[in-house]
Amino acid sequence: MENSATFRFYEELNDFLPREKRKITFEYLFNGGPSIKDAIEANGIPHVEVDLILVNGRSVGFDYTLKGGDCVSVYPIFEFLDITSVCLLRESPLREMKFILDTHLGKLAKYLRLTGFDTIYRNDYEDKEIIRISLAEHRVILTRDIGMLKVKSVIYGYFVRSQIPREQILELLKHFDLYRLIKPFSRCIKCNGKLTEVEKEEIVDQLEPLTKKYFNRFFRCTGCQSIFWEGSHLNRMKELISEIEKRKESKNQGIG
């Protein structure tokens, strides 16, 4: 016997819906008694992007069995709004933002590390390994593969909308409200290790003649021991940080 329920998805969850279903209440037809998680994903929404489900005004978990006549409201992640008392989907909200990226987001990984975020990336990771590390280390999976975000065991994840790396980092900063956590040039873009300032005299024997001549401020990675200095890429990154700050100001003023 076919039953029906009404669904309403809020904010960026509408990105996954066809235009005719965005930002409205619509009817959902189903047979049997599917879980609310299965019904949500049948509508194209990865469960990891959902933080709160209300059925007939009551908060429910992913295992709730959908019934005919139910009125369902689905809300996106509230990373910096504590909804612990009403959210039944996860044991606790994620507070420390750490990431692991799929193989298609290498340039985004560099941007995240340059802005100071703990970011794991390798171009040979398989989906199963990404999911395993995410669960073990409580990392948010960033991906352009919706299918990976629908894997049942995945808890934290986000579908990156933009395909342009520079826009992707701005998208993430806005979505997760990360502006106050930015620490430029504090992580190694090669291995994700932390950078510490080092005296020139300590590493002078590792420098090329022109680097030794024209630069005086140096940083060393505590992981791979790579040496960094304020080279030609610095101005480009300062431009990005400046753009980030402008976006932050616009957000605070309610612009855009």
mmCIF file of C-alpha atoms in Angstrom, residues 18 28 33-34 59 64 66 78 89-91 101 123 126 133 136 172 185 191 194 216 221-222 229:
data_model
loop_
_atom_site.group_PDB
_atom_site.id
_atom_site.type_symbol
_atom_site.label_atom_id
_atom_site.label_comp_id
_atom_site.label_asym_id
_atom_site.label_seq_id
_atom_site.Cartn_x
_atom_site.Cartn_y
_atom_site.Cartn_z
ATOM 1 C CA PRO A 18 15.424 19.488 -8.189
ATOM 2 C CA TYR A 28 6.809 12.124 -0.724
ATOM 3 C CA GLY A 33 8.083 1.456 6.414
ATOM 4 C CA PRO A 34 11.425 2.979 5.333
ATOM 5 C CA SER A 59 13.251 15.419 17.065
ATOM 6 C CA TYR A 64 12.828 6.478 12.889
ATOM 7 C CA LEU A 66 8.432 6.879 8.371
ATOM 8 C CA PHE A 78 24.766 23.583 12.945
ATOM 9 C CA LEU A 89 21.634 11.986 15.073
ATOM 10 C CA ARG A 90 25.154 12.063 16.574
ATOM 11 C CA GLU A 91 26.659 11.507 20.013
ATOM 12 C CA LEU A 101 39.847 15.173 1.372
ATOM 13 C CA ASN A 123 46.075 11.256 -4.225
ATOM 14 C CA GLU A 126 40.533 4.812 -1.699
ATOM 15 C CA ILE A 133 40.501 7.746 8.919
ATOM 16 C CA ALA A 136 39.153 7.133 13.743
ATOM 17 C CA LEU A 172 34.134 26.130 3.334
ATOM 18 C CA PHE A 185 51.212 29.868 7.214
ATOM 19 C CA CYS A 191 52.671 17.018 4.755
ATOM 20 C CA LYS A 194 53.087 22.320 11.988
ATOM 21 C CA ASN A 216 66.049 36.203 6.271
ATOM 22 C CA CYS A 221 58.054 21.783 9.290
ATOM 23 C CA THR A 222 58.043 19.684 12.462
ATOM 24 C CA TRP A 229 60.569 31.237 3.441
#
